[in-house]
């Protein structure tokens, strides 16, 4: 029984860690939202507009990648939660089968 308890604790620790990391990725991604630099900050260069557009595109893509990481880690957390529930159900059913006899 101690082995099952250890595994349940390890799965819970993994699930809670993944959940915390998902939130951190989301928070970082939120910092990228809507930053579109004015071309004038790059000076009077002929390509200031292009550099500004590239910086805005980087901002948009970085935000999207962090959002995707948050979503994926959220899915992992929910999957681990379902696994934990299934393991508990099986353990409960196994324990109940011994009581019936």
CSV table of C-alpha atoms in Angstrom, one decimal:
chain,number,residue,atom,x,y,z
A,1,UNK,CA,0.0,0.0,0.0
A,2,UNK,CA,2.9,2.4,0.7
A,3,UNK,CA,4.0,2.1,-3.0
A,4,UNK,CA,0.5,3.3,-4.2
A,5,UNK,CA,0.6,6.2,-1.7
A,6,UNK,CA,4.1,7.2,-2.9
A,7,UNK,CA,2.9,7.1,-6.5
A,8,UNK,CA,-0.2,9.1,-5.7
A,9,UNK,CA,1.9,11.7,-3.9
A,10,UNK,CA,4.4,11.9,-6.8
A,11,UNK,CA,1.5,12.3,-9.3
A,12,UNK,CA,0.0,15.1,-7.2
A,13,UNK,CA,3.3,16.9,-6.9
A,14,UNK,CA,3.8,16.6,-10.7
A,15,UNK,CA,0.2,17.8,-11.4
A,16,UNK,CA,0.6,20.8,-9.0
A,17,UNK,CA,4.0,21.7,-10.4
A,18,UNK,CA,2.7,21.6,-14.0
A,19,UNK,CA,-0.3,23.7,-13.0
A,20,UNK,CA,2.0,26.3,-11.4
A,21,UNK,CA,4.2,26.4,-14.5
A,22,UNK,CA,1.2,26.9,-16.8
A,23,UNK,CA,0.3,30.0,-14.9
A,24,UNK,CA,3.9,31.3,-15.1
A,25,UNK,CA,4.0,30.8,-18.9
A,26,UNK,CA,0.6,32.6,-19.1
A,27,UNK,CA,1.9,35.5,-17.0
A,28,UNK,CA,5.0,35.9,-19.2
A,29,UNK,CA,2.9,35.7,-22.3
A,30,UNK,CA,0.6,38.4,-21.0
A,31,UNK,CA,3.6,40.8,-21.0
A,32,UNK,CA,3.9,40.5,-24.7
A,33,UNK,CA,0.4,41.5,-25.6
A,34,UNK,CA,-0.1,44.6,-27.7
A,35,UNK,CA,3.4,46.1,-27.8
A,36,UNK,CA,3.8,47.8,-31.1
A,37,UNK,CA,6.8,50.2,-31.2
A,38,UNK,CA,6.6,53.5,-32.9
A,39,UNK,CA,9.1,53.5,-35.9
A,40,UNK,CA,10.6,56.8,-34.6
A,41,UNK,CA,12.2,55.0,-31.6
A,42,UNK,CA,14.7,53.5,-34.1
A,43,UNK,CA,15.7,56.9,-35.4
A,44,UNK,CA,15.6,58.3,-38.9
A,45,UNK,CA,16.7,55.1,-40.6
A,46,UNK,CA,15.2,54.2,-43.9
A,47,UNK,CA,14.1,50.8,-42.5
A,48,UNK,CA,12.7,52.1,-39.2
A,49,UNK,CA,9.2,51.0,-40.2
A,50,UNK,CA,10.4,47.5,-41.1
A,51,UNK,CA,12.3,47.1,-37.9
A,52,UNK,CA,9.2,48.3,-36.0
A,53,UNK,CA,7.0,45.9,-37.8
A,54,UNK,CA,9.4,43.0,-37.1
A,55,UNK,CA,9.5,43.9,-33.4
A,56,UNK,CA,5.7,43.9,-33.4
A,57,UNK,CA,5.6,40.6,-35.1
A,58,UNK,CA,8.1,39.1,-32.7
A,59,UNK,CA,5.9,40.4,-29.8
A,60,UNK,CA,2.8,38.8,-31.3
A,61,UNK,CA,4.5,35.5,-32.0
A,62,UNK,CA,6.1,35.3,-28.6
A,63,UNK,CA,2.8,36.0,-26.9
A,64,UNK,CA,1.2,33.3,-29.0
A,65,UNK,CA,3.9,30.7,-28.1
A,66,UNK,CA,3.6,31.4,-24.4
A,67,UNK,CA,-0.2,31.1,-24.6
A,68,UNK,CA,0.3,27.8,-26.4
A,69,UNK,CA,2.6,26.6,-23.7
A,70,UNK,CA,0.2,27.6,-21.0
A,71,UNK,CA,-2.6,25.8,-22.8
A,72,UNK,CA,-0.5,22.6,-23.3
A,73,UNK,CA,0.6,22.5,-19.7
A,74,UNK,CA,-3.0,23.0,-18.6
A,75,UNK,CA,-4.0,20.0,-20.7
A,76,UNK,CA,-1.2,18.0,-19.1
A,77,UNK,CA,-2.4,19.1,-15.6
A,78,UNK,CA,-6.0,18.0,-16.5
A,79,UNK,CA,-4.7,14.6,-17.9
A,80,UNK,CA,-2.7,14.0,-14.7
A,81,UNK,CA,-5.8,14.8,-12.7
A,82,UNK,CA,-7.9,12.3,-14.7
A,83,UNK,CA,-5.1,9.6,-14.2
A,84,UNK,CA,-5.2,10.3,-10.4
A,85,UNK,CA,-8.9,9.9,-10.4
A,86,UNK,CA,-8.7,6.6,-12.3
A,87,UNK,CA,-6.0,5.2,-10.0
A,88,UNK,CA,-8.1,6.1,-7.0
A,89,UNK,CA,-11.2,4.5,-8.5
A,90,UNK,CA,-9.2,1.3,-9.2
A,91,UNK,CA,-7.7,1.2,-5.8
A,92,UNK,CA,-11.1,1.7,-4.2
A,93,UNK,CA,-12.6,-1.0,-6.3
A,94,UNK,CA,-9.8,-3.4,-5.4
A,95,UNK,CA,-10.1,-2.6,-1.7
A,96,UNK,CA,-13.9,-3.1,-1.9
A,97,UNK,CA,-13.4,-6.5,-3.6
A,98,UNK,CA,-11.4,-7.7,-0.5
A,99,UNK,CA,-14.1,-6.6,1.9
A,100,UNK,CA,-16.9,-8.5,0.0
A,101,UNK,CA,-15.2,-11.9,0.5
